[in-house]
mmCIF file of C-alpha atoms in Angstrom:
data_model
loop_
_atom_site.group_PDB
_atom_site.id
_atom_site.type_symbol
_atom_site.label_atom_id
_atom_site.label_comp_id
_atom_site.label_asym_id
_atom_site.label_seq_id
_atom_site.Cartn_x
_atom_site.Cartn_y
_atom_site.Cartn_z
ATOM 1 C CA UNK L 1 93.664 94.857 113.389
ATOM 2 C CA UNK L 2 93.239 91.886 111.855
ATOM 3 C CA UNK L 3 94.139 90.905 108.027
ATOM 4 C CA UNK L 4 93.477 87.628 105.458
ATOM 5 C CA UNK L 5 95.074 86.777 102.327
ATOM 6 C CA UNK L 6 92.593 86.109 99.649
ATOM 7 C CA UNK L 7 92.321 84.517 96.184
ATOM 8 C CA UNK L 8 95.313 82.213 96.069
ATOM 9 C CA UNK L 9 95.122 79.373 93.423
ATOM 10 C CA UNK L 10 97.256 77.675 90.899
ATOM 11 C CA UNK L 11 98.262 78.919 88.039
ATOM 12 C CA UNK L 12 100.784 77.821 85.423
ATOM 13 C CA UNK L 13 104.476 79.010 84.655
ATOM 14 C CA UNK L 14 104.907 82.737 83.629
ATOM 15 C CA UNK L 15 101.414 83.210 84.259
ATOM 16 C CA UNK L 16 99.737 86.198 87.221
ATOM 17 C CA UNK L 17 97.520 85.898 90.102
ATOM 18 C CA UNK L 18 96.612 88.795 92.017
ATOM 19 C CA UNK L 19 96.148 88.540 95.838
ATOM 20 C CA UNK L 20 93.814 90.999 98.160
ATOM 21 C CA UNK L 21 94.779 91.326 101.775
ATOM 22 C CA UNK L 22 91.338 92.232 103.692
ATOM 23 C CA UNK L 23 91.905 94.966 106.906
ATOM 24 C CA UNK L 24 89.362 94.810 109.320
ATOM 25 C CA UNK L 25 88.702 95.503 113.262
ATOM 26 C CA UNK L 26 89.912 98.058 114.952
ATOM 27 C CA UNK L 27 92.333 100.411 113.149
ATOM 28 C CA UNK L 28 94.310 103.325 115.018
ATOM 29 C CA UNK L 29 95.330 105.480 112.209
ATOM 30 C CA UNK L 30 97.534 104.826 109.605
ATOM 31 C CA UNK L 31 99.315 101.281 108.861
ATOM 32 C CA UNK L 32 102.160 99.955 106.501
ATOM 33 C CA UNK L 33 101.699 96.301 104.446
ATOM 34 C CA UNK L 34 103.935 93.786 103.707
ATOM 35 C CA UNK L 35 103.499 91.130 101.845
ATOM 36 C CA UNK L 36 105.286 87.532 103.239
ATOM 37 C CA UNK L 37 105.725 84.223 101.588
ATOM 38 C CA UNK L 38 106.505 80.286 103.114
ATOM 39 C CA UNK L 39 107.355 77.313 101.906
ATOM 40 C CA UNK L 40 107.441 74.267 104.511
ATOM 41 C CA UNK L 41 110.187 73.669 106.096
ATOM 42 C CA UNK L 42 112.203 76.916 105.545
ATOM 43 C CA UNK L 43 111.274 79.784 107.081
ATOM 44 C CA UNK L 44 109.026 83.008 106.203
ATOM 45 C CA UNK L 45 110.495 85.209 103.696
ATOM 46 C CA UNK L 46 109.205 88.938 103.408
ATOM 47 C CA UNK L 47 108.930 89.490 99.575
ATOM 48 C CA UNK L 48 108.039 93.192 99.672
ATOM 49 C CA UNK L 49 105.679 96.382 101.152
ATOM 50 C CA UNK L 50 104.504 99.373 100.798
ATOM 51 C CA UNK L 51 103.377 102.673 102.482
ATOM 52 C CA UNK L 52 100.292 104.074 104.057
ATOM 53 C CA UNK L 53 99.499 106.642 100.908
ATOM 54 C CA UNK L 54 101.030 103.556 98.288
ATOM 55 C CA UNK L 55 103.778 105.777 96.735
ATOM 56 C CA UNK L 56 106.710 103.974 98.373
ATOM 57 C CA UNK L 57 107.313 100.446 98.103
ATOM 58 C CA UNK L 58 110.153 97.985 98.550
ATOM 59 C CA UNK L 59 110.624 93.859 97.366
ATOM 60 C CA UNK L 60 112.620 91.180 97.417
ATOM 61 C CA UNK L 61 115.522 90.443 95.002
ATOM 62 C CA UNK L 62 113.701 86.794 94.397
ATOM 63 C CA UNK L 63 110.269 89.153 93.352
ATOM 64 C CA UNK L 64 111.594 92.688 91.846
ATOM 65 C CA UNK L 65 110.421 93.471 88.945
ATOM 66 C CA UNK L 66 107.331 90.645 88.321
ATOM 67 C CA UNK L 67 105.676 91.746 91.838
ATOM 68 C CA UNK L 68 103.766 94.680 92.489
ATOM 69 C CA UNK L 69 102.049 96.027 95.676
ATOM 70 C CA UNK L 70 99.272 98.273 95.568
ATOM 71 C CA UNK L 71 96.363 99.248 98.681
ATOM 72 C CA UNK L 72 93.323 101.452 98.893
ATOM 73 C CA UNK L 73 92.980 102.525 101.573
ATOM 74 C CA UNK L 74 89.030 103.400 101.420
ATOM 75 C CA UNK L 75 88.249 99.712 100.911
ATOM 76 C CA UNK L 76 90.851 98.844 103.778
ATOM 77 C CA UNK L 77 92.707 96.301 101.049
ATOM 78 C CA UNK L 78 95.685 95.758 99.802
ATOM 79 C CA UNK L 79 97.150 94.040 96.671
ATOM 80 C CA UNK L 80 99.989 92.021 95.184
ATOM 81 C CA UNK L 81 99.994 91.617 91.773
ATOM 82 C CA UNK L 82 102.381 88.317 90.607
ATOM 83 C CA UNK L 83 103.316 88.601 87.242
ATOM 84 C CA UNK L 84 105.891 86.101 85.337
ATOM 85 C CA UNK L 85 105.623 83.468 88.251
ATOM 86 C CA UNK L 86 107.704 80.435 88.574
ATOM 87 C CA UNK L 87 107.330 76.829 90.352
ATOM 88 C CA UNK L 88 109.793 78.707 93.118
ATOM 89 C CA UNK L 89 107.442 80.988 93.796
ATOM 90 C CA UNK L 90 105.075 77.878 95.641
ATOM 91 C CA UNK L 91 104.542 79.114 98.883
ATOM 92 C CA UNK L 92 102.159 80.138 101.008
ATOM 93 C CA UNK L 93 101.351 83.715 101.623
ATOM 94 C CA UNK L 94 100.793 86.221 104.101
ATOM 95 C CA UNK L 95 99.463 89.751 104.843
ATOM 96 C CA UNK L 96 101.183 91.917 107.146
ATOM 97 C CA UNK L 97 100.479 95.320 109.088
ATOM 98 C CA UNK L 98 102.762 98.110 111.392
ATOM 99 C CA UNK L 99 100.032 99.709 112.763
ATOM 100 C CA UNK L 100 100.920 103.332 113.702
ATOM 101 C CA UNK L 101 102.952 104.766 110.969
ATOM 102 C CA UNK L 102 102.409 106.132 107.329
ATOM 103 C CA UNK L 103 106.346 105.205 106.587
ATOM 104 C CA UNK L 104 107.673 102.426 104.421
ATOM 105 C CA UNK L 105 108.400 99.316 107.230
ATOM 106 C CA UNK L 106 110.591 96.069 106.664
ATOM 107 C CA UNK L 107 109.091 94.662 109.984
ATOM 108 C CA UNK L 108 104.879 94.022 110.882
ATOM 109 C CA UNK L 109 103.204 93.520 114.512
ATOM 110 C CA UNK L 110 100.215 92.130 113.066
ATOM 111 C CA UNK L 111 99.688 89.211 110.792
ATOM 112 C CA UNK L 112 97.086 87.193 109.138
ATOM 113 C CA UNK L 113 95.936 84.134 107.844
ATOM 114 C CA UNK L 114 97.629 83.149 103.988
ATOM 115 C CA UNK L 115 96.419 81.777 101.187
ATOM 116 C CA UNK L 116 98.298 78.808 99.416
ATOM 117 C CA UNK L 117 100.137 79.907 95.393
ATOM 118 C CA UNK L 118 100.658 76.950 93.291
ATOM 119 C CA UNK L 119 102.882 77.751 90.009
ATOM 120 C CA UNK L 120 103.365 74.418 87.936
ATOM 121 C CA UNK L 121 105.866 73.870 85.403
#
């Protein structure tokens, strides 16, 4: 399976961006998504995902609350909505997959390519 993070940009403080994570290839039933973030020089931080049918999701302290995950399924894309962002919230980010299961996972076999945030103050 392969995945790409789409429509990053720069936005202001306290301002939203929403992100689409593109599924394609070969796909072997069902698959969780997470959602992944990095900044240079520290390493990847997983900032939240969600389940195969979308009803169960999970996130980061750093993001609860101003960061929502969403998929369908049909169009083989996911979503994270970024609401309220902050300059900390600079990073780049990426799309995630565990192929094989329709639970809620905190760990992906399959990654792909981000897409830079910028949030100035």
């Amino acid at each position: 399976v392969q995945l790409q993070a789409l429509e990053g940009g720069s936005v202001q403080a306290g301002g939203s961006l929403r992100l689409l994570c593109s599924v394609s290839g070969r796909t072997v039933g069902s698959y969780a998504i997470g959602w992944a973030r990095q900044v240079p020089g520290k390493e990847r931080e997983l900032v939240g995902g969600v389940n195969w049918s979308g009803d169960t999701s999970w996130y980061a302290d750093s993001v609860k609350g101003r960061f929502a995950i969403s998929r369908d399924n049909a169009k083989n894309t996911a979503y994270l909505q970024m609401n309220s962002l902050k300059p900390e919230d600079t990073a780049v980010y990426y799309c995630a997959a565990r192929t094989g299961t329709t639970e809620l996972s905190y760990w992906y076999d399959s990654w792909g390519q981000g897409t830079q945030v910028t949030v100035s103050s």
